[in-house]
mmCIF file with all atom_site columns, C-alpha atoms in Angstrom:
data_model
loop_
_atom_site.group_PDB
_atom_site.id
_atom_site.type_symbol
_atom_site.label_atom_id
_atom_site.label_alt_id
_atom_site.label_comp_id
_atom_site.label_asym_id
_atom_site.label_entity_id
_atom_site.label_seq_id
_atom_site.pdbx_PDB_ins_code
_atom_site.Cartn_x
_atom_site.Cartn_y
_atom_site.Cartn_z
_atom_site.occupancy
_atom_site.B_iso_or_equiv
_atom_site.pdbx_formal_charge
_atom_site.auth_seq_id
_atom_site.auth_comp_id
_atom_site.auth_asym_id
_atom_site.auth_atom_id
_atom_site.pdbx_PDB_model_num
ATOM 1   C CA . MET A 1 1   ? -12.970 -45.332 -16.611 1.00 0.00 ? 1   MET A CA 1
ATOM 2   C CA . SER A 1 2   ? -14.905 -45.039 -19.837 1.00 0.00 ? 2   SER A CA 1
ATOM 3   C CA . TYR A 1 3   ? -14.136 -42.561 -22.599 1.00 0.00 ? 3   TYR A CA 1
ATOM 4   C CA . VAL A 1 4   ? -17.167 -40.412 -21.644 1.00 0.00 ? 4   VAL A CA 1
ATOM 5   C CA . GLU A 1 5   ? -16.195 -40.349 -17.955 1.00 0.00 ? 5   GLU A CA 1
ATOM 6   C CA . ARG A 1 6   ? -12.590 -39.404 -18.790 1.00 0.00 ? 6   ARG A CA 1
ATOM 7   C CA . ARG A 1 7   ? -13.784 -36.644 -21.081 1.00 0.00 ? 7   ARG A CA 1
ATOM 8   C CA . ARG A 1 8   ? -16.182 -35.294 -18.420 1.00 0.00 ? 8   ARG A CA 1
ATOM 9   C CA . PHE A 1 9   ? -13.394 -35.401 -15.816 1.00 0.00 ? 9   PHE A CA 1
ATOM 10  C CA . LEU A 1 10  ? -11.033 -33.465 -18.125 1.00 0.00 ? 10  LEU A CA 1
ATOM 11  C CA . TRP A 1 11  ? -13.685 -30.803 -18.793 1.00 0.00 ? 11  TRP A CA 1
ATOM 12  C CA . ILE A 1 12  ? -14.324 -30.378 -15.074 1.00 0.00 ? 12  ILE A CA 1
ATOM 13  C CA . LEU A 1 13  ? -10.591 -30.142 -14.434 1.00 0.00 ? 13  LEU A CA 1
ATOM 14  C CA . LEU A 1 14  ? -10.176 -27.615 -17.263 1.00 0.00 ? 14  LEU A CA 1
ATOM 15  C CA . LEU A 1 15  ? -12.997 -25.436 -15.921 1.00 0.00 ? 15  LEU A CA 1
ATOM 16  C CA . ALA A 1 16  ? -11.814 -25.661 -12.305 1.00 0.00 ? 16  ALA A CA 1
ATOM 17  C CA . ALA A 1 17  ? -8.112  -25.018 -13.057 1.00 0.00 ? 17  ALA A CA 1
ATOM 18  C CA . PRO A 1 18  ? -8.291  -21.181 -13.145 1.00 0.00 ? 18  PRO A CA 1
ATOM 19  C CA . THR A 1 19  ? -10.061 -21.101 -9.794  1.00 0.00 ? 19  THR A CA 1
ATOM 20  C CA . LEU A 1 20  ? -7.564  -23.503 -8.252  1.00 0.00 ? 20  LEU A CA 1
ATOM 21  C CA . LEU A 1 21  ? -4.642  -21.509 -9.621  1.00 0.00 ? 21  LEU A CA 1
ATOM 22  C CA . ALA A 1 22  ? -6.051  -18.277 -8.199  1.00 0.00 ? 22  ALA A CA 1
ATOM 23  C CA . VAL A 1 23  ? -6.439  -19.864 -4.768  1.00 0.00 ? 23  VAL A CA 1
ATOM 24  C CA . VAL A 1 24  ? -2.954  -21.367 -4.842  1.00 0.00 ? 24  VAL A CA 1
ATOM 25  C CA . ALA A 1 25  ? -1.306  -18.167 -6.110  1.00 0.00 ? 25  ALA A CA 1
ATOM 26  C CA . ASN A 1 26  ? -3.080  -16.046 -3.463  1.00 0.00 ? 26  ASN A CA 1
ATOM 27  C CA . ALA A 1 27  ? -1.910  -12.927 -5.314  1.00 0.00 ? 27  ALA A CA 1
ATOM 28  C CA . THR A 1 28  ? -2.857  -9.357  -4.554  1.00 0.00 ? 28  THR A CA 1
ATOM 29  C CA . THR A 1 29  ? -3.528  -6.799  -7.265  1.00 0.00 ? 29  THR A CA 1
ATOM 30  C CA . LEU A 1 30  ? -3.975  -3.244  -6.075  1.00 0.00 ? 30  LEU A CA 1
ATOM 31  C CA . ALA A 1 31  ? -6.438  -1.112  -7.962  1.00 0.00 ? 31  ALA A CA 1
ATOM 32  C CA . ARG A 1 32  ? -5.121  2.331   -8.804  1.00 0.00 ? 32  ARG A CA 1
ATOM 33  C CA . MET A 1 33  ? -6.271  5.108   -6.456  1.00 0.00 ? 33  MET A CA 1
ATOM 34  C CA . ARG A 1 34  ? -6.113  8.730   -7.508  1.00 0.00 ? 34  ARG A CA 1
ATOM 35  C CA . PHE A 1 35  ? -4.477  11.197  -5.116  1.00 0.00 ? 35  PHE A CA 1
ATOM 36  C CA . GLU A 1 36  ? -7.889  12.726  -4.336  1.00 0.00 ? 36  GLU A CA 1
ATOM 37  C CA . GLU A 1 37  ? -9.285  9.266   -3.490  1.00 0.00 ? 37  GLU A CA 1
ATOM 38  C CA . LEU A 1 38  ? -6.413  8.649   -1.085  1.00 0.00 ? 38  LEU A CA 1
ATOM 39  C CA . ALA A 1 39  ? -7.111  12.007  0.597   1.00 0.00 ? 39  ALA A CA 1
ATOM 40  C CA . ARG A 1 40  ? -10.840 11.304  0.855   1.00 0.00 ? 40  ARG A CA 1
ATOM 41  C CA . GLN A 1 41  ? -10.565 7.742   2.177   1.00 0.00 ? 41  GLN A CA 1
ATOM 42  C CA . ALA A 1 42  ? -7.681  8.281   4.621   1.00 0.00 ? 42  ALA A CA 1
ATOM 43  C CA . THR A 1 43  ? -8.631  8.652   8.273   1.00 0.00 ? 43  THR A CA 1
ATOM 44  C CA . ALA A 1 44  ? -5.331  10.508  8.841   1.00 0.00 ? 44  ALA A CA 1
ATOM 45  C CA . VAL A 1 45  ? -2.581  12.060  6.694   1.00 0.00 ? 45  VAL A CA 1
ATOM 46  C CA . ALA A 1 46  ? 0.730   13.084  8.248   1.00 0.00 ? 46  ALA A CA 1
ATOM 47  C CA . ARG A 1 47  ? 4.429   13.596  7.713   1.00 0.00 ? 47  ARG A CA 1
ATOM 48  C CA . LEU A 1 48  ? 6.108   11.012  9.919   1.00 0.00 ? 48  LEU A CA 1
ATOM 49  C CA . ARG A 1 49  ? 9.660   10.123  10.967  1.00 0.00 ? 49  ARG A CA 1
ATOM 50  C CA . CYS A 1 50  ? 10.424  6.435   11.499  1.00 0.00 ? 50  CYS A CA 1
ATOM 51  C CA . LEU A 1 51  ? 11.664  5.574   15.004  1.00 0.00 ? 51  LEU A CA 1
ATOM 52  C CA . GLY A 1 52  ? 11.974  1.802   14.597  1.00 0.00 ? 52  GLY A CA 1
ATOM 53  C CA . ALA A 1 53  ? 10.152  -1.414  13.759  1.00 0.00 ? 53  ALA A CA 1
ATOM 54  C CA . LYS A 1 54  ? 9.364   -4.792  15.339  1.00 0.00 ? 54  LYS A CA 1
ATOM 55  C CA . SER A 1 55  ? 8.134   -7.895  13.518  1.00 0.00 ? 55  SER A CA 1
ATOM 56  C CA . PHE A 1 56  ? 5.945   -10.641 15.013  1.00 0.00 ? 56  PHE A CA 1
ATOM 57  C CA . TRP A 1 57  ? 3.811   -13.671 14.158  1.00 0.00 ? 57  TRP A CA 1
ATOM 58  C CA . GLU A 1 58  ? 0.037   -13.377 13.986  1.00 0.00 ? 58  GLU A CA 1
ATOM 59  C CA . ASN A 1 59  ? -2.349  -15.901 12.405  1.00 0.00 ? 59  ASN A CA 1
ATOM 60  C CA . GLY A 1 60  ? 0.418   -17.615 10.452  1.00 0.00 ? 60  GLY A CA 1
ATOM 61  C CA . GLU A 1 61  ? 1.769   -14.386 8.956   1.00 0.00 ? 61  GLU A CA 1
ATOM 62  C CA . ILE A 1 62  ? 4.700   -12.131 9.791   1.00 0.00 ? 62  ILE A CA 1
ATOM 63  C CA . TRP A 1 63  ? 3.602   -8.559  10.506  1.00 0.00 ? 63  TRP A CA 1
ATOM 64  C CA . THR A 1 64  ? 5.644   -5.465  11.346  1.00 0.00 ? 64  THR A CA 1
ATOM 65  C CA . ASP A 1 65  ? 4.670   -2.637  13.689  1.00 0.00 ? 65  ASP A CA 1
ATOM 66  C CA . THR A 1 66  ? 6.620   0.515   12.858  1.00 0.00 ? 66  THR A CA 1
ATOM 67  C CA . SER A 1 67  ? 6.753   3.420   15.324  1.00 0.00 ? 67  SER A CA 1
ATOM 68  C CA . PHE A 1 68  ? 6.725   6.968   13.966  1.00 0.00 ? 68  PHE A CA 1
ATOM 69  C CA . GLU A 1 69  ? 7.082   10.446  15.371  1.00 0.00 ? 69  GLU A CA 1
ATOM 70  C CA . VAL A 1 70  ? 4.424   12.794  13.973  1.00 0.00 ? 70  VAL A CA 1
ATOM 71  C CA . VAL A 1 71  ? 6.281   15.704  12.371  1.00 0.00 ? 71  VAL A CA 1
ATOM 72  C CA . GLU A 1 72  ? 3.329   17.431  10.710  1.00 0.00 ? 72  GLU A CA 1
ATOM 73  C CA . GLN A 1 73  ? -0.349  16.481  10.572  1.00 0.00 ? 73  GLN A CA 1
ATOM 74  C CA . GLN A 1 74  ? -2.731  17.328  7.723   1.00 0.00 ? 74  GLN A CA 1
ATOM 75  C CA . LYS A 1 75  ? -5.840  15.232  8.441   1.00 0.00 ? 75  LYS A CA 1
ATOM 76  C CA . GLY A 1 76  ? -7.239  13.395  11.445  1.00 0.00 ? 76  GLY A CA 1
ATOM 77  C CA . VAL A 1 77  ? -6.096  13.396  15.052  1.00 0.00 ? 77  VAL A CA 1
ATOM 78  C CA . LEU A 1 78  ? -2.913  11.535  15.926  1.00 0.00 ? 78  LEU A CA 1
ATOM 79  C CA . PRO A 1 79  ? -0.851  11.363  19.112  1.00 0.00 ? 79  PRO A CA 1
ATOM 80  C CA . ALA A 1 80  ? 2.803   12.508  19.086  1.00 0.00 ? 80  ALA A CA 1
ATOM 81  C CA . THR A 1 81  ? 3.921   8.966   18.204  1.00 0.00 ? 81  THR A CA 1
ATOM 82  C CA . VAL A 1 82  ? 1.963   6.389   16.218  1.00 0.00 ? 82  VAL A CA 1
ATOM 83  C CA . THR A 1 83  ? 2.366   2.729   15.301  1.00 0.00 ? 83  THR A CA 1
ATOM 84  C CA . VAL A 1 84  ? 1.591   1.566   11.770  1.00 0.00 ? 84  VAL A CA 1
ATOM 85  C CA . ARG A 1 85  ? 1.124   -2.140  10.979  1.00 0.00 ? 85  ARG A CA 1
ATOM 86  C CA . THR A 1 86  ? 2.256   -3.646  7.655   1.00 0.00 ? 86  THR A CA 1
ATOM 87  C CA . LEU A 1 87  ? 2.300   -7.174  6.299   1.00 0.00 ? 87  LEU A CA 1
ATOM 88  C CA . GLY A 1 88  ? 5.729   -8.819  6.086   1.00 0.00 ? 88  GLY A CA 1
ATOM 89  C CA . GLY A 1 89  ? 8.948   -8.461  8.042   1.00 0.00 ? 89  GLY A CA 1
ATOM 90  C CA . ALA A 1 90  ? 11.846  -10.429 9.461   1.00 0.00 ? 90  ALA A CA 1
ATOM 91  C CA . LEU A 1 91  ? 12.042  -12.750 12.462  1.00 0.00 ? 91  LEU A CA 1
ATOM 92  C CA . GLY A 1 92  ? 15.555  -14.093 12.893  1.00 0.00 ? 92  GLY A CA 1
ATOM 93  C CA . PRO A 1 93  ? 16.560  -15.877 9.682   1.00 0.00 ? 93  PRO A CA 1
ATOM 94  C CA . LEU A 1 94  ? 12.968  -15.918 8.380   1.00 0.00 ? 94  LEU A CA 1
ATOM 95  C CA . HIS A 1 95  ? 11.970  -13.066 6.034   1.00 0.00 ? 95  HIS A CA 1
ATOM 96  C CA . SER A 1 96  ? 8.552   -12.331 4.568   1.00 0.00 ? 96  SER A CA 1
ATOM 97  C CA . ARG A 1 97  ? 8.403   -9.783  1.728   1.00 0.00 ? 97  ARG A CA 1
ATOM 98  C CA . VAL A 1 98  ? 5.020   -8.710  0.404   1.00 0.00 ? 98  VAL A CA 1
ATOM 99  C CA . GLU A 1 99  ? 4.980   -6.755  -2.856  1.00 0.00 ? 99  GLU A CA 1
ATOM 100 C CA . GLU A 1 100 ? 3.504   -3.268  -2.461  1.00 0.00 ? 100 GLU A CA 1
ATOM 101 C CA . ALA A 1 101 ? 3.686   -3.398  1.362   1.00 0.00 ? 101 ALA A CA 1
ATOM 102 C CA . PRO A 1 102 ? 5.964   -0.534  2.437   1.00 0.00 ? 102 PRO A CA 1
ATOM 103 C CA . THR A 1 103 ? 8.900   -0.995  4.796   1.00 0.00 ? 103 THR A CA 1
ATOM 104 C CA . PHE A 1 104 ? 10.558  1.819   6.732   1.00 0.00 ? 104 PHE A CA 1
ATOM 105 C CA . HIS A 1 105 ? 13.974  2.515   8.233   1.00 0.00 ? 105 HIS A CA 1
ATOM 106 C CA . PRO A 1 106 ? 14.819  4.563   11.360  1.00 0.00 ? 106 PRO A CA 1
ATOM 107 C CA . GLY A 1 107 ? 15.255  8.262   10.588  1.00 0.00 ? 107 GLY A CA 1
ATOM 108 C CA . GLU A 1 108 ? 13.407  8.057   7.277   1.00 0.00 ? 108 GLU A CA 1
ATOM 109 C CA . GLU A 1 109 ? 10.566  10.541  6.706   1.00 0.00 ? 109 GLU A CA 1
ATOM 110 C CA . ALA A 1 110 ? 7.439   10.068  4.633   1.00 0.00 ? 110 ALA A CA 1
ATOM 111 C CA . TYR A 1 111 ? 3.958   11.403  4.165   1.00 0.00 ? 111 TYR A CA 1
ATOM 112 C CA . LEU A 1 112 ? 1.567   8.538   4.903   1.00 0.00 ? 112 LEU A CA 1
ATOM 113 C CA . PHE A 1 113 ? -2.126  8.268   4.101   1.00 0.00 ? 113 PHE A CA 1
ATOM 114 C CA . LEU A 1 114 ? -3.411  6.186   7.001   1.00 0.00 ? 114 LEU A CA 1
ATOM 115 C CA . TRP A 1 115 ? -6.646  4.386   7.832   1.00 0.00 ? 115 TRP A CA 1
ATOM 116 C CA . ALA A 1 116 ? -7.884  2.433   10.791  1.00 0.00 ? 116 ALA A CA 1
ATOM 117 C CA . ARG A 1 117 ? -11.007 0.672   11.872  1.00 0.00 ? 117 ARG A CA 1
ATOM 118 C CA . GLU A 1 118 ? -12.215 0.892   15.441  1.00 0.00 ? 118 GLU A CA 1
ATOM 119 C CA . GLY A 1 119 ? -10.004 -1.227  17.691  1.00 0.00 ? 119 GLY A CA 1
ATOM 120 C CA . GLU A 1 120 ? -7.449  -2.018  14.939  1.00 0.00 ? 120 GLU A CA 1
ATOM 121 C CA . PRO A 1 121 ? -3.959  -0.635  14.349  1.00 0.00 ? 121 PRO A CA 1
ATOM 122 C CA . LEU A 1 122 ? -3.232  2.055   11.776  1.00 0.00 ? 122 LEU A CA 1
ATOM 123 C CA . ARG A 1 123 ? -2.452  0.831   8.249   1.00 0.00 ? 123 ARG A CA 1
ATOM 124 C CA . VAL A 1 124 ? -1.148  2.570   5.143   1.00 0.00 ? 124 VAL A CA 1
ATOM 125 C CA . LEU A 1 125 ? -4.050  3.151   2.752   1.00 0.00 ? 125 LEU A CA 1
ATOM 126 C CA . GLY A 1 126 ? -3.305  1.576   -0.621  1.00 0.00 ? 126 GLY A CA 1
ATOM 127 C CA . TRP A 1 127 ? 0.056   0.308   0.667   1.00 0.00 ? 127 TRP A CA 1
ATOM 128 C CA . SER A 1 128 ? 2.641   1.719   -1.785  1.00 0.00 ? 128 SER A CA 1
ATOM 129 C CA . GLN A 1 129 ? 0.090   4.208   -3.140  1.00 0.00 ? 129 GLN A CA 1
ATOM 130 C CA . GLY A 1 130 ? -0.359  5.850   0.262   1.00 0.00 ? 130 GLY A CA 1
ATOM 131 C CA . THR A 1 131 ? 3.401   6.092   0.918   1.00 0.00 ? 131 THR A CA 1
ATOM 132 C CA . PHE A 1 132 ? 5.240   9.259   -0.183  1.00 0.00 ? 132 PHE A CA 1
ATOM 133 C CA . ARG A 1 133 ? 8.969   9.168   0.675   1.00 0.00 ? 133 ARG A CA 1
ATOM 134 C CA . ILE A 1 134 ? 10.837  12.395  1.403   1.00 0.00 ? 134 ILE A CA 1
ATOM 135 C CA . ALA A 1 135 ? 14.364  12.869  0.055   1.00 0.00 ? 135 ALA A CA 1
ATOM 136 C CA . ARG A 1 136 ? 16.668  15.822  0.705   1.00 0.00 ? 136 ARG A CA 1
ATOM 137 C CA . ASN A 1 137 ? 19.165  17.003  -1.927  1.00 0.00 ? 137 ASN A CA 1
ATOM 138 C CA . ALA A 1 138 ? 22.480  17.177  -0.062  1.00 0.00 ? 138 ALA A CA 1
ATOM 139 C CA . ALA A 1 139 ? 23.786  20.049  -2.207  1.00 0.00 ? 139 ALA A CA 1
ATOM 140 C CA . THR A 1 140 ? 20.705  22.300  -2.233  1.00 0.00 ? 140 THR A CA 1
ATOM 141 C CA . GLY A 1 141 ? 18.765  21.135  0.840   1.00 0.00 ? 141 GLY A CA 1
ATOM 142 C CA . VAL A 1 142 ? 15.584  20.956  -1.277  1.00 0.00 ? 142 VAL A CA 1
ATOM 143 C CA . GLU A 1 143 ? 13.186  18.235  -0.157  1.00 0.00 ? 143 GLU A CA 1
ATOM 144 C CA . THR A 1 144 ? 11.233  16.230  -2.727  1.00 0.00 ? 144 THR A CA 1
ATOM 145 C CA . VAL A 1 145 ? 8.464   13.645  -2.449  1.00 0.00 ? 145 VAL A CA 1
ATOM 146 C CA . THR A 1 146 ? 8.177   10.400  -4.426  1.00 0.00 ? 146 THR A CA 1
ATOM 147 C CA . GLN A 1 147 ? 5.241   8.013   -4.183  1.00 0.00 ? 147 GLN A CA 1
ATOM 148 C CA . ASP A 1 148 ? 6.283   4.371   -3.668  1.00 0.00 ? 148 ASP A CA 1
ATOM 149 C CA . SER A 1 149 ? 3.897   3.198   -6.381  1.00 0.00 ? 149 SER A CA 1
ATOM 150 C CA . ALA A 1 150 ? 5.348   5.572   -9.011  1.00 0.00 ? 150 ALA A CA 1
ATOM 151 C CA . ALA A 1 151 ? 7.676   2.845   -10.318 1.00 0.00 ? 151 ALA A CA 1
ATOM 152 C CA . ILE A 1 152 ? 5.175   -0.010  -10.066 1.00 0.00 ? 152 ILE A CA 1
ATOM 153 C CA . PRO A 1 153 ? 2.401   -0.723  -12.593 1.00 0.00 ? 153 PRO A CA 1
ATOM 154 C CA . LEU A 1 154 ? -1.064  -0.554  -11.023 1.00 0.00 ? 154 LEU A CA 1
ATOM 155 C CA . PHE A 1 155 ? -4.321  -1.732  -12.556 1.00 0.00 ? 155 PHE A CA 1
ATOM 156 C CA . ASP A 1 156 ? -6.463  1.148   -13.822 1.00 0.00 ? 156 ASP A CA 1
ATOM 157 C CA . GLN A 1 157 ? -10.071 -0.089  -13.629 1.00 0.00 ? 157 GLN A CA 1
ATOM 158 C CA . GLN A 1 158 ? -11.366 2.547   -16.036 1.00 0.00 ? 158 GLN A CA 1
ATOM 159 C CA . ALA A 1 159 ? -8.732  1.933   -18.705 1.00 0.00 ? 159 ALA A CA 1
ATOM 160 C CA . HIS A 1 160 ? -8.685  -1.850  -18.035 1.00 0.00 ? 160 HIS A CA 1
ATOM 161 C CA . ARG A 1 161 ? -4.889  -1.983  -18.146 1.00 0.00 ? 161 ARG A CA 1
ATOM 162 C CA . PHE A 1 162 ? -1.826  -1.615  -15.965 1.00 0.00 ? 162 PHE A CA 1
ATOM 163 C CA . VAL A 1 163 ? -0.330  1.887   -15.849 1.00 0.00 ? 163 VAL A CA 1
ATOM 164 C CA . HIS A 1 164 ? 2.780   3.530   -14.395 1.00 0.00 ? 164 HIS A CA 1
ATOM 165 C CA . ASP A 1 165 ? 1.565   6.567   -12.534 1.00 0.00 ? 165 ASP A CA 1
ATOM 166 C CA . GLY A 1 166 ? 2.282   8.519   -9.405  1.00 0.00 ? 166 GLY A CA 1
ATOM 167 C CA . ILE A 1 167 ? 4.224   11.404  -7.956  1.00 0.00 ? 167 ILE A CA 1
ATOM 168 C CA . ARG A 1 168 ? 7.975   11.538  -8.641  1.00 0.00 ? 168 ARG A CA 1
ATOM 169 C CA . ASN A 1 169 ? 10.470  14.071  -7.239  1.00 0.00 ? 169 ASN A CA 1
ATOM 170 C CA . LEU A 1 170 ? 7.838   16.701  -6.471  1.00 0.00 ? 170 LEU A CA 1
ATOM 171 C CA . PRO A 1 171 ? 9.107   19.543  -4.238  1.00 0.00 ? 171 PRO A CA 1
ATOM 172 C CA . VAL A 1 172 ? 7.620   19.242  -0.735  1.00 0.00 ? 172 VAL A CA 1
ATOM 173 C CA . THR A 1 173 ? 6.059   22.720  -0.951  1.00 0.00 ? 173 THR A CA 1
ATOM 174 C CA . THR A 1 174 ? 4.234   21.745  -4.168  1.00 0.00 ? 174 THR A CA 1
ATOM 175 C CA . PHE A 1 175 ? 3.185   18.420  -2.626  1.00 0.00 ? 175 PHE A CA 1
ATOM 176 C CA . GLN A 1 176 ? 1.797   20.218  0.440   1.00 0.00 ? 176 GLN A CA 1
ATOM 177 C CA . MET A 1 177 ? -0.259  22.525  -1.782  1.00 0.00 ? 177 MET A CA 1
ATOM 178 C CA . LYS A 1 178 ? -1.576  19.551  -3.782  1.00 0.00 ? 178 LYS A CA 1
ATOM 179 C CA . LEU A 1 179 ? -2.413  17.793  -0.516  1.00 0.00 ? 179 LEU A CA 1
ATOM 180 C CA . ARG A 1 180 ? -4.240  20.841  0.901   1.00 0.00 ? 180 ARG A CA 1
ATOM 181 C CA . ASN A 1 181 ? -6.310  21.100  -2.285  1.00 0.00 ? 181 ASN A CA 1
ATOM 182 C CA . ALA A 1 182 ? -7.161  17.382  -2.228  1.00 0.00 ? 182 ALA A CA 1
ATOM 183 C CA . LEU A 1 183 ? -8.117  17.504  1.452   1.00 0.00 ? 183 LEU A CA 1
ATOM 184 C CA . ALA A 1 184 ? -10.274 20.597  0.905   1.00 0.00 ? 184 ALA A CA 1
ATOM 185 C CA . GLY A 1 185 ? -12.151 18.664  -1.770  1.00 0.00 ? 185 GLY A CA 1
ATOM 186 C CA . SER A 1 186 ? -12.522 15.583  0.467   1.00 0.00 ? 186 SER A CA 1
ATOM 187 C CA . THR A 1 187 ? -14.436 17.273  3.286   1.00 0.00 ? 187 THR A CA 1
ATOM 188 C CA . PRO A 1 188 ? -18.236 17.012  2.995   1.00 0.00 ? 188 PRO A CA 1
#
């Protein structure tokens, strides 16, 4: 190979490397969604109680279907129990963990911002951004809500940087009022 051919090959390799790395890494970066955007884009919003989960293979990936009891519904029409599909899960000794994809445990309650396309299972909109876990203070009985994405940096497209944002330890009554206001603004 001549000097010119080697040089041309190195330039092509240098220019193609970022594309190849992106394909190999197959990473997911979630763009930050404001609370009002979640409310507007969700096909359903509800307080749900986890009943259980089952993982399975589909198209070379492990997926988990989690069953929930609908405790309280704010948007959309849902049956008394719903199934929400998330990427990742466990099948025997094999575990697949996907960053930002929420996982749920029986008895746990959360407000979920859900979306579905015709003929497809329900999904959590924005993954961790559309998941608001409910915790109860054992001493006072006060329930608070914390958004899964509150501890994770998300890319803010307007600011062009990663930011830590989200709802942390907000009393459920305040969260419900915020949700009602956001949903009132999301209806055409």
